[in-house]
Amino acid sequence: MIELQNVSKSYTIKGGRRNILNGVSMALPWDNIAILGRNGAGKSTFLRMIAGIEEPDGGDIRRNKTISWPLGFRGSFHRELSGVENVRFVARIYGQDTEEMVEKVRDFAELGQFYHEPVKTYSSGMGARLAFGVSMAVNFEVYLVDEIMAVGDARFKAKSKKAFQDRLPYSRLVMVSHSMNNLREYCQTGLVLDSGKMTYYEDIEDAIKRYEQLNEA
Amino acid sequence: MKTLTTHIRVILALVLRESRVRHGRSKAGYTWAIVEPVLQITILTILFREFRGGSDGSGAEFALFFATGVLSFNMFRNTAAYIMNAFEANRALFNYPMVKPIDAVLARLVLDLATNILVMAIVLGFQITFMDVPPPEHVPLMALPLALLALMALGAGLSLAVIKRFLPSAQNLYHIIMGPAFFVSCIFFSLSSIPTQYRMILWWNPLVHGVEGFRVGYFADYSAPDINLLYLFTWVCCLNFFGFVGEWLTRFKTT
């Protein structure tokens, strides 16, 4: 689904540069993939590169599936605009039927009257529900998730999970999380990022084992 | 081809969005974007007429002269200032992969162009209808300098937005320059009316050529022999080159 060809990426930190990827070539299979690595290894940056928000310094990333934006932030919602208006914006940039999408998100996010109020009046749970609802309303083949599953109450979490499972025949997940339980719940395979290298594990348990070794070292 | 339609779709979505949030979501919303400059220009016109035009009895004519100046000048000043902030104002949106910084810049250009033209139509339309001043003589000839001013605003706004990635205070510099520019851009006098030694200095101000060029199109026999649209066009090219190349080079430097 995603093919990396000799991809390099580094970023500047105080006192030098940190390598995220150092000439990595790899074809990622269409699977539910957990991304693991120590703090600062570049998990989120890697997600942003897959999404196409950040370009690699060198090399090429090819995608043949529709890929979501990294879920798990509500920053892209305009605080002064209502939920509905924000949904319309996303529908427009993704070329979706605006009113159809407004209805889908209305059903999913359960915001009631708040759907028509400015996003700045939302609680963080409401913002997360809106963000999740919007992402489920566009039919992506790959969902990029950056720690979103932790938000919402138990009932909404169950609903999100069911929504994902209903989508599973057509969609996959690439996920960054610090909760191993979360990763185990959703992903079967794993990628470990460590000082510029990336290793793919067909079994997520092997990936978690490797990650724990790194943390002990 | 597919990327072009995506760009157009994104720009249109951004235009709609910007028009909703530009004026802090007051009930009147976008109407303020029109009413505010119309009122500003009306008040300035009355003020300047009292200072200058009152004595020679050609008040209506001066009002028109002043309006053509300030309207074309604003096309540059407001649009550039608005584009300059396109990156910060839309930063969160760049998390959507298809929304590129350039789209935000072009959306602001489109929106401000439309706003300025609407304001222009209202102010000039009002004067033609109620103050008995002549209608524009040659509309295409007015449109050319205006288009150049808009393109220069694009180049200047984008260049400033790029510089602001490293030097946020560039914004203040722009306002410091544009303050005096109001007085040396031939808004309330014509280039040919000033003494020769000063005229040659003012000639280097590219805005003079846009403002006076606009009047050449508007008035039937407006004399402006020194106006050179090619000079203005050179500024358009240089600023846009700097802006677009600069944006491309610094695209991933600040995240």
Short mmCIF file of C-alpha atoms in Angstrom, two decimals:
data_model
loop_
_atom_site.label_atom_id
_atom_site.label_comp_id
_atom_site.label_asym_id
_atom_site.label_seq_id
_atom_site.Cartn_x
_atom_site.Cartn_y
_atom_site.Cartn_z
CA MET A 1 0.00 0.00 0.00
CA ILE A 2 2.88 2.36 0.81
CA GLU A 3 6.27 2.03 -0.76
CA LEU A 4 9.34 3.77 0.60
CA GLN A 5 12.27 4.15 -1.75
CA ASN A 6 15.53 5.16 -0.18
CA VAL A 7 13.74 7.59 2.14
CA SER A 8 15.78 9.88 4.37
CA LYS A 9 14.50 12.32 6.92
CA SER A 10 16.13 14.22 9.73
CA TYR A 11 15.24 17.24 11.77
CA THR A 12 17.20 19.84 13.66
CA ILE A 13 17.24 19.77 17.41
CA LYS A 14 19.26 21.80 19.86
CA GLY A 15 22.85 20.79 19.34
CA GLY A 16 22.63 18.85 16.09
CA ARG A 17 20.43 16.85 13.79
CA ARG A 18 18.44 13.77 14.59
CA ASN A 19 17.93 11.07 12.00
CA ILE A 20 14.48 9.61 11.66
CA LEU A 21 15.05 7.57 8.53
CA ASN A 22 18.39 6.89 6.97
CA GLY A 23 17.87 5.68 3.41
CA VAL A 24 15.03 3.25 4.13
CA SER A 25 13.49 1.19 1.33
CA MET A 26 10.47 -0.89 2.25
CA ALA A 27 7.07 -1.90 0.93
CA LEU A 28 4.49 -1.74 3.69
CA PRO A 29 1.76 -4.37 3.31
CA TRP A 30 -1.91 -3.42 3.61
CA ASP A 31 -2.23 -4.38 7.25
CA ASN A 32 -3.08 -2.84 10.58
CA ILE A 33 0.35 -1.62 11.54
CA ALA A 34 1.54 -0.34 14.91
CA ILE A 35 4.42 2.12 14.86
CA LEU A 36 6.75 1.85 17.84
CA GLY A 37 9.82 3.73 18.91
CA ARG A 38 11.24 5.69 21.78
CA ASN A 39 10.30 9.30 22.41
CA GLY A 40 11.72 11.44 19.63
CA ALA A 41 12.36 8.50 17.30
CA GLY A 42 10.08 10.23 14.78
CA LYS A 43 6.84 8.23 14.91
CA SER A 44 4.58 11.21 14.35
CA THR A 45 6.86 12.65 11.70
CA PHE A 46 6.79 9.29 9.92
CA LEU A 47 2.98 9.37 10.02
CA ARG A 48 3.00 12.87 8.58
CA MET A 49 5.30 11.73 5.78
CA ILE A 50 2.99 8.85 4.90
CA ALA A 51 0.10 11.31 4.85
CA GLY A 52 2.04 13.56 2.49
CA ILE A 53 2.10 16.56 4.81
CA GLU A 54 5.85 16.46 5.15
CA GLU A 55 8.19 15.57 2.34
CA PRO A 56 11.20 13.34 2.93
CA ASP A 57 14.63 15.02 2.65
CA GLY A 58 15.57 12.42 0.07
CA GLY A 59 13.95 9.46 -1.66
CA ASP A 60 10.36 8.85 -2.61
CA ILE A 61 7.16 7.64 -0.98
CA ARG A 62 4.53 6.03 -3.21
CA ARG A 63 0.95 5.37 -2.19
CA ASN A 64 -1.74 3.50 -4.08
CA LYS A 65 -4.48 3.79 -1.45
CA THR A 66 -6.46 6.76 -0.21
CA ILE A 67 -4.88 7.85 3.05
CA SER A 68 -6.40 9.94 5.80
CA TRP A 69 -4.84 12.88 7.58
CA PRO A 70 -3.34 11.91 10.96
CA LEU A 71 -6.35 11.54 13.23
CA GLY A 72 -6.28 12.53 16.81
CA PHE A 73 -6.06 16.29 16.76
CA ARG A 74 -8.85 18.79 16.59
CA GLY A 75 -6.54 21.61 15.59
CA SER A 76 -7.80 21.72 12.04
CA PHE A 77 -11.23 22.81 13.19
CA HIS A 78 -11.72 26.54 13.14
CA ARG A 79 -12.71 27.61 16.62
CA GLU A 80 -15.02 30.36 15.42
CA LEU A 81 -16.88 28.15 12.98
CA SER A 82 -19.57 25.68 13.95
CA GLY A 83 -19.18 21.91 13.70
CA VAL A 84 -21.34 21.87 10.58
CA GLU A 85 -19.26 24.54 8.86
CA ASN A 86 -16.06 22.68 9.68
CA VAL A 87 -17.53 19.46 8.30
CA ARG A 88 -18.51 21.25 5.08
CA PHE A 89 -14.94 22.46 4.67
CA VAL A 90 -13.52 18.95 4.95
CA ALA A 91 -16.21 17.64 2.59
CA ARG A 92 -15.25 20.29 0.04
CA ILE A 93 -11.51 19.66 0.10
CA TYR A 94 -12.08 15.91 -0.21
CA GLY A 95 -14.63 16.38 -2.98
CA GLN A 96 -17.44 14.71 -1.00
CA ASP A 97 -21.13 15.51 -1.11
CA THR A 98 -21.32 18.21 1.59
CA GLU A 99 -24.87 17.65 2.86
CA GLU A 100 -24.50 13.88 2.89
CA MET A 101 -21.37 14.21 4.98
CA VAL A 102 -23.03 16.71 7.33
CA GLU A 103 -25.75 14.12 8.01
CA LYS A 104 -23.30 11.25 8.49
CA VAL A 105 -21.30 13.21 11.04
CA ARG A 106 -24.46 14.42 12.77
CA ASP A 107 -25.45 10.78 13.36
CA PHE A 108 -22.04 9.66 14.44
CA ALA A 109 -20.75 12.48 16.63
CA GLU A 110 -23.99 12.98 18.62
CA LEU A 111 -23.35 16.63 19.32
CA GLY A 112 -27.03 17.64 19.35
CA GLN A 113 -27.52 21.40 19.28
CA PHE A 114 -23.78 21.94 19.70
CA TYR A 115 -23.31 20.82 16.11
CA HIS A 116 -24.42 24.31 15.10
CA GLU A 117 -22.39 26.14 17.74
CA PRO A 118 -18.80 27.40 17.32
CA VAL A 119 -16.22 24.70 18.01
CA LYS A 120 -14.67 26.89 20.73
CA THR A 121 -17.67 26.08 22.94
CA TYR A 122 -17.04 22.32 22.73
CA SER A 123 -15.66 20.17 25.51
CA SER A 124 -12.57 18.17 24.54
CA GLY A 125 -14.72 15.05 24.31
CA MET A 126 -17.07 16.76 21.89
CA GLY A 127 -14.15 17.96 19.79
CA ALA A 128 -12.76 14.45 19.63
CA ARG A 129 -16.14 13.01 18.67
CA LEU A 130 -16.45 15.53 15.87
CA ALA A 131 -12.89 14.80 14.66
CA PHE A 132 -13.51 11.08 14.69
CA GLY A 133 -16.91 11.41 13.04
CA VAL A 134 -15.46 13.52 10.24
CA SER A 135 -12.68 11.03 9.56
CA MET A 136 -15.12 8.12 9.44
CA ALA A 137 -17.41 9.99 7.05
CA VAL A 138 -14.73 10.05 4.34
CA ASN A 139 -14.10 6.51 3.14
CA PHE A 140 -10.35 6.17 3.47
CA GLU A 141 -8.55 2.93 2.72
CA VAL A 142 -5.87 3.72 5.27
CA TYR A 143 -6.47 5.58 8.51
CA LEU A 144 -3.47 7.19 10.17
CA VAL A 145 -4.01 7.38 13.90
CA ASP A 146 -1.90 9.37 16.34
CA GLU A 147 -3.09 8.50 19.85
CA ILE A 148 -6.76 9.17 19.25
CA MET A 149 -8.33 6.09 20.79
CA ALA A 150 -7.72 7.37 24.31
CA VAL A 151 -10.40 10.07 24.05
CA GLY A 152 -14.13 9.90 24.64
CA ASP A 153 -16.11 8.00 27.24
CA ALA A 154 -16.44 4.21 27.32
CA ARG A 155 -19.58 4.18 25.22
CA PHE A 156 -18.07 6.35 22.51
CA LYS A 157 -14.89 4.27 22.52
CA ALA A 158 -16.98 1.15 21.93
CA LYS A 159 -18.81 2.94 19.13
CA SER A 160 -15.52 4.06 17.52
CA LYS A 161 -14.18 0.57 17.70
CA LYS A 162 -17.27 -0.87 16.08
CA ALA A 163 -17.11 1.77 13.36
CA PHE A 164 -13.55 0.72 12.61
CA GLN A 165 -14.43 -2.96 12.60
CA ASP A 166 -17.29 -2.36 10.18
CA ARG A 167 -14.76 -0.65 7.96
CA LEU A 168 -12.16 -3.39 8.24
CA PRO A 169 -12.94 -5.18 4.95
CA TYR A 170 -12.07 -1.97 3.09
CA SER A 171 -9.76 -0.07 5.44
CA ARG A 172 -6.61 -0.50 7.45
CA LEU A 173 -4.98 1.37 10.27
CA VAL A 174 -1.49 2.73 10.82
CA MET A 175 -1.26 3.69 14.44
CA VAL A 176 1.07 5.47 16.86
CA SER A 177 0.35 4.98 20.54
CA HIS A 178 2.18 4.73 23.81
CA SER A 179 -0.35 2.23 25.10
CA MET A 180 0.65 -1.31 24.17
CA ASN A 181 -2.86 -2.51 24.94
CA ASN A 182 -4.29 -0.04 22.46
CA LEU A 183 -1.86 -1.23 19.80
CA ARG A 184 -2.57 -4.91 20.49
CA GLU A 185 -6.28 -4.25 20.26
CA TYR A 186 -6.14 -2.76 16.76
CA CYS A 187 -2.94 -3.92 15.08
CA GLN A 188 -1.52 -7.27 14.01
CA THR A 189 1.87 -6.16 12.71
CA GLY A 190 4.44 -3.66 13.87
CA LEU A 191 7.15 -1.27 12.72
CA VAL A 192 9.95 -0.28 15.05
CA LEU A 193 11.78 2.99 14.44
CA ASP A 194 15.22 3.29 15.96
CA SER A 195 18.03 5.74 15.17
CA GLY A 196 17.34 6.04 11.45
CA LYS A 197 16.47 2.39 10.85
CA MET A 198 13.05 0.83 10.48
CA THR A 199 12.22 -2.84 11.03
CA TYR A 200 8.97 -4.56 10.11
CA TYR A 201 7.58 -7.40 12.26
CA GLU A 202 4.80 -9.63 11.00
CA ASP A 203 3.72 -10.30 14.56
CA ILE A 204 3.03 -7.30 16.71
CA GLU A 205 4.26 -9.17 19.79
CA ASP A 206 7.75 -9.37 18.27
CA ALA A 207 7.64 -5.64 17.59
CA ILE A 208 6.60 -4.92 21.17
CA LYS A 209 9.40 -7.18 22.46
CA ARG A 210 11.94 -5.27 20.38
CA TYR A 211 10.54 -1.97 21.59
CA GLU A 212 10.84 -3.07 25.22
CA GLN A 213 14.45 -4.08 24.61
CA LEU A 214 15.16 -0.63 23.24
CA ASN A 215 13.63 0.97 26.30
CA GLU A 216 15.82 -1.10 28.61
CA ALA A 217 19.00 -0.35 26.74
CA MET B 1 -4.74 17.45 -14.29
CA LYS B 2 -6.03 15.77 -11.15
CA THR B 3 -3.76 17.87 -8.98
CA LEU B 4 -5.02 21.03 -10.67
CA THR B 5 -8.65 20.23 -9.91
CA THR B 6 -7.65 19.41 -6.33
CA HIS B 7 -5.94 22.79 -6.00
CA ILE B 8 -9.00 24.59 -7.37
CA ARG B 9 -11.31 22.65 -5.03
CA VAL B 10 -9.14 23.43 -2.03
CA ILE B 11 -8.84 27.11 -2.94
CA LEU B 12 -12.62 27.44 -3.31
CA ALA B 13 -13.19 25.72 0.05
CA LEU B 14 -10.66 28.09 1.64
CA VAL B 15 -12.28 31.16 0.04
CA LEU B 16 -15.66 30.17 1.53
CA ARG B 17 -14.08 29.50 4.88
CA GLU B 18 -12.06 32.72 4.98
CA SER B 19 -15.11 34.76 4.05
CA ARG B 20 -16.90 33.35 7.10
CA VAL B 21 -14.14 34.03 9.61
CA ARG B 22 -12.59 37.21 8.34
CA HIS B 23 -14.63 39.51 10.49
CA GLY B 24 -14.71 37.58 13.71
CA ARG B 25 -18.04 35.96 13.03
CA SER B 26 -20.16 39.02 13.72
CA LYS B 27 -23.77 38.70 12.63
CA ALA B 28 -23.16 40.85 9.58
CA GLY B 29 -20.17 38.65 8.73
CA TYR B 30 -18.64 39.32 5.37
CA THR B 31 -20.75 42.48 4.88
CA TRP B 32 -18.28 44.27 7.13
CA ALA B 33 -15.48 43.53 4.68
CA ILE B 34 -17.39 45.73 2.22
CA VAL B 35 -18.90 48.34 4.54
CA GLU B 36 -15.68 49.12 6.38
CA PRO B 37 -13.56 50.29 3.40
CA VAL B 38 -16.54 52.04 1.80
CA LEU B 39 -17.01 54.11 4.97
CA GLN B 40 -13.27 54.69 5.30
CA ILE B 41 -12.96 56.00 1.78
CA THR B 42 -16.07 58.16 2.15
CA ILE B 43 -14.72 59.77 5.32
CA LEU B 44 -11.27 60.32 3.81
CA THR B 45 -12.83 61.83 0.70
CA ILE B 46 -14.82 64.33 2.75
CA LEU B 47 -11.76 65.21 4.82
CA PHE B 48 -9.44 65.74 1.87
CA ARG B 49 -12.07 67.72 0.01
CA GLU B 50 -12.32 70.14 2.94
CA PHE B 51 -8.55 70.56 2.93
CA ARG B 52 -8.01 70.95 -0.75
CA GLY B 53 -10.87 70.76 -3.17
CA GLY B 54 -13.19 73.13 -1.33
CA SER B 55 -11.57 76.29 -2.60
CA ASP B 56 -11.46 75.67 -6.34
CA GLY B 57 -15.09 74.61 -6.51
CA SER B 58 -14.47 71.24 -8.12
CA GLY B 59 -15.39 69.15 -5.10
CA ALA B 60 -17.06 66.34 -6.98
CA GLU B 61 -14.15 66.06 -9.37
CA PHE B 62 -11.64 65.89 -6.57
CA ALA B 63 -13.70 63.25 -4.80
CA LEU B 64 -13.53 61.10 -7.92
CA PHE B 65 -9.82 61.76 -8.36
CA PHE B 66 -9.14 60.82 -4.76
CA ALA B 67 -11.40 57.73 -4.95
CA THR B 68 -9.59 56.36 -8.01
CA GLY B 69 -6.29 56.85 -6.17
CA VAL B 70 -7.22 55.31 -2.86
CA LEU B 71 -9.16 52.41 -4.41
CA SER B 72 -6.27 51.28 -6.58
CA PHE B 73 -3.76 51.87 -3.77
CA ASN B 74 -5.87 49.76 -1.41
CA MET B 75 -5.93 46.96 -3.96
CA PHE B 76 -2.25 46.59 -3.24
CA ARG B 77 -2.00 47.53 0.42
CA ASN B 78 -4.90 45.50 1.84
CA THR B 79 -4.36 42.42 -0.29
CA ALA B 80 -0.64 42.21 0.50
CA ALA B 81 -1.30 42.66 4.22
CA TYR B 82 -3.98 39.98 4.14
CA ILE B 83 -1.84 37.49 2.20
CA MET B 84 1.10 38.12 4.51
CA ASN B 85 -0.73 36.30 7.34
CA ALA B 86 -1.99 33.38 5.27
CA PHE B 87 0.41 30.85 6.76
CA GLU B 88 -0.19 31.40 10.49
CA ALA B 89 -3.93 31.80 10.07
CA ASN B 90 -4.25 28.47 8.29
CA ARG B 91 -1.48 26.50 9.99
CA ALA B 92 -3.87 23.90 11.45
CA LEU B 93 -5.29 23.21 8.00
CA PHE B 94 -1.94 22.10 6.63
CA ASN B 95 -2.60 18.84 8.47
CA TYR B 96 -4.90 17.98 5.61
CA PRO B 97 -2.45 16.65 3.02
CA MET B 98 -3.99 18.41 0.02
CA VAL B 99 -4.04 21.84 1.65
CA LYS B 100 -0.77 23.52 0.70
CA PRO B 101 0.46 26.90 1.95
CA ILE B 102 0.23 28.27 -1.60
CA ASP B 103 -3.48 27.39 -1.67
CA ALA B 104 -4.04 29.53 1.42
CA VAL B 105 -2.19 32.40 -0.25
CA LEU B 106 -4.16 32.12 -3.50
CA ALA B 107 -7.47 31.82 -1.62
CA ARG B 108 -6.73 35.09 0.14
CA LEU B 109 -5.81 36.71 -3.16
CA VAL B 110 -9.09 35.60 -4.74
CA LEU B 111 -11.18 36.72 -1.79
CA ASP B 112 -9.51 40.10 -1.42
CA LEU B 113 -9.58 40.73 -5.15
CA ALA B 114 -13.34 40.12 -5.16
CA THR B 115 -13.80 42.31 -2.08
CA ASN B 116 -11.79 45.18 -3.52
CA ILE B 117 -13.60 45.08 -6.85
CA LEU B 118 -16.95 45.12 -5.07
CA VAL B 119 -15.88 48.09 -2.91
CA MET B 120 -14.65 49.84 -6.04
CA ALA B 121 -17.96 49.28 -7.82
CA ILE B 122 -19.92 50.62 -4.85
CA VAL B 123 -17.80 53.75 -4.31
CA LEU B 124 -17.49 54.66 -7.99
CA GLY B 125 -21.09 53.67 -8.70
CA PHE B 126 -22.29 55.96 -5.92
CA GLN B 127 -20.27 58.91 -7.20
CA ILE B 128 -21.40 58.41 -10.80
CA THR B 129 -25.05 58.12 -9.79
CA PHE B 130 -25.33 60.86 -7.16
CA MET B 131 -22.42 63.25 -7.71
CA ASP B 132 -22.71 63.58 -11.45
CA VAL B 133 -19.13 62.57 -12.25
CA PRO B 134 -18.22 60.88 -15.55
CA PRO B 135 -18.28 57.08 -15.79
CA PRO B 136 -15.04 55.21 -16.60
CA GLU B 137 -13.75 55.86 -20.09
CA HIS B 138 -11.89 52.67 -20.87
CA VAL B 139 -12.52 49.71 -18.57
CA PRO B 140 -9.92 47.26 -20.00
CA LEU B 141 -7.28 49.99 -19.68
CA MET B 142 -8.24 50.36 -15.98
CA ALA B 143 -8.21 46.63 -15.43
CA LEU B 144 -4.61 46.14 -16.58
CA PRO B 145 -2.85 48.32 -13.96
CA LEU B 146 -5.29 47.00 -11.37
CA ALA B 147 -4.39 43.42 -12.25
CA LEU B 148 -0.71 44.31 -12.00
CA LEU B 149 -1.29 45.85 -8.56
CA ALA B 150 -3.11 42.69 -7.44
CA LEU B 151 -0.28 40.51 -8.74
CA MET B 152 2.27 42.72 -7.04
CA ALA B 153 0.25 42.29 -3.81
CA LEU B 154 0.49 38.54 -4.32
CA GLY B 155 4.27 38.72 -4.75
CA ALA B 156 4.79 41.13 -1.86
CA GLY B 157 2.39 39.30 0.47
CA LEU B 158 3.93 35.92 -0.29
CA SER B 159 7.47 37.27 0.08
CA LEU B 160 6.58 38.77 3.45
CA ALA B 161 4.89 35.55 4.54
CA VAL B 162 8.11 33.68 3.69
CA ILE B 163 10.29 36.21 5.53
CA LYS B 164 7.94 35.99 8.51
CA ARG B 165 8.75 32.30 8.81
CA PHE B 166 12.12 33.44 10.13
CA LEU B 167 11.50 37.00 11.20
CA PRO B 168 8.01 37.59 12.58
CA SER B 169 8.67 41.33 12.95
CA ALA B 170 8.68 41.73 9.15
CA GLN B 171 4.98 42.49 9.57
CA ASN B 172 5.76 45.71 11.44
CA LEU B 173 8.24 46.71 8.77
CA TYR B 174 5.52 46.43 6.15
CA HIS B 175 3.18 48.72 8.08
CA ILE B 176 6.00 51.21 8.68
CA ILE B 177 6.65 51.39 4.94
CA MET B 178 3.00 51.51 3.89
CA GLY B 179 2.19 54.45 6.19
CA PRO B 180 4.30 57.01 4.29
CA ALA B 181 3.56 55.20 1.02
CA PHE B 182 0.03 56.56 1.28
CA PHE B 183 1.44 60.06 0.80
CA VAL B 184 3.90 59.34 -2.00
CA SER B 185 1.77 57.13 -4.25
CA CYS B 186 -0.11 59.88 -6.10
CA ILE B 187 -3.34 59.23 -4.25
CA PHE B 188 -4.36 62.88 -3.90
CA PHE B 189 -2.17 64.51 -6.52
CA SER B 190 -1.08 63.51 -9.99
CA LEU B 191 2.50 62.76 -10.93
CA SER B 192 2.57 65.52 -13.55
CA SER B 193 1.51 68.11 -10.96
CA ILE B 194 4.70 67.86 -8.91
CA PRO B 195 7.97 69.70 -9.56
CA THR B 196 10.36 67.83 -11.83
CA GLN B 197 13.10 67.14 -9.27
CA TYR B 198 10.64 65.37 -6.92
CA ARG B 199 8.82 63.71 -9.77
CA MET B 200 11.90 61.72 -10.74
CA ILE B 201 12.18 60.42 -7.19
CA LEU B 202 8.53 59.44 -6.93
CA TRP B 203 8.80 57.73 -10.30
CA TRP B 204 10.71 54.88 -8.64
CA ASN B 205 7.70 54.02 -6.47
CA PRO B 206 5.97 51.22 -8.39
CA LEU B 207 2.61 52.03 -6.80
CA VAL B 208 2.63 55.39 -8.59
CA HIS B 209 2.47 53.60 -11.92
CA GLY B 210 -0.43 51.42 -10.83
CA VAL B 211 -2.44 54.29 -9.36
CA GLU B 212 -1.79 56.71 -12.23
CA GLY B 213 -2.23 53.93 -14.80
CA PHE B 214 -5.66 53.25 -13.33
CA ARG B 215 -6.58 56.92 -13.84
CA VAL B 216 -5.34 56.90 -17.44
CA GLY B 217 -7.99 54.26 -18.08
CA TYR B 218 -10.68 56.04 -16.11
CA PHE B 219 -10.42 59.61 -17.34
CA ALA B 220 -10.91 60.52 -20.98
CA ASP B 221 -7.93 62.86 -21.33
CA TYR B 222 -5.71 62.17 -18.37
CA SER B 223 -2.16 63.26 -18.88
CA ALA B 224 0.45 60.96 -17.37
CA PRO B 225 3.33 60.75 -19.84
CA ASP B 226 5.82 59.29 -17.37
CA ILE B 227 3.77 56.22 -16.48
CA ASN B 228 5.45 52.97 -17.38
CA LEU B 229 3.48 49.78 -16.78
CA LEU B 230 6.49 47.73 -17.82
CA TYR B 231 8.31 49.11 -14.79
CA LEU B 232 5.42 47.97 -12.57
CA PHE B 233 5.46 44.61 -14.31
CA THR B 234 9.16 44.23 -13.47
CA TRP B 235 8.30 44.64 -9.79
CA VAL B 236 5.51 42.08 -10.17
CA CYS B 237 7.94 39.54 -11.64
CA CYS B 238 10.71 40.12 -9.10
CA LEU B 239 8.45 39.96 -6.05
CA ASN B 240 6.63 36.87 -7.30
CA PHE B 241 9.87 35.16 -8.17
CA PHE B 242 11.24 35.85 -4.71
CA GLY B 243 7.98 34.79 -3.06
CA PHE B 244 7.37 31.55 -4.92
CA VAL B 245 10.98 30.38 -4.94
CA GLY B 246 11.39 31.42 -1.30
CA GLU B 247 8.26 29.52 -0.30
CA TRP B 248 9.49 26.43 -2.11
CA LEU B 249 12.94 26.58 -0.51
CA THR B 250 11.71 27.16 3.04
CA ARG B 251 8.62 24.97 2.90
CA PHE B 252 9.67 22.44 5.52
CA LYS B 253 11.98 24.56 7.61
CA THR B 254 9.43 25.45 10.24
CA THR B 255 7.14 22.84 11.70
#
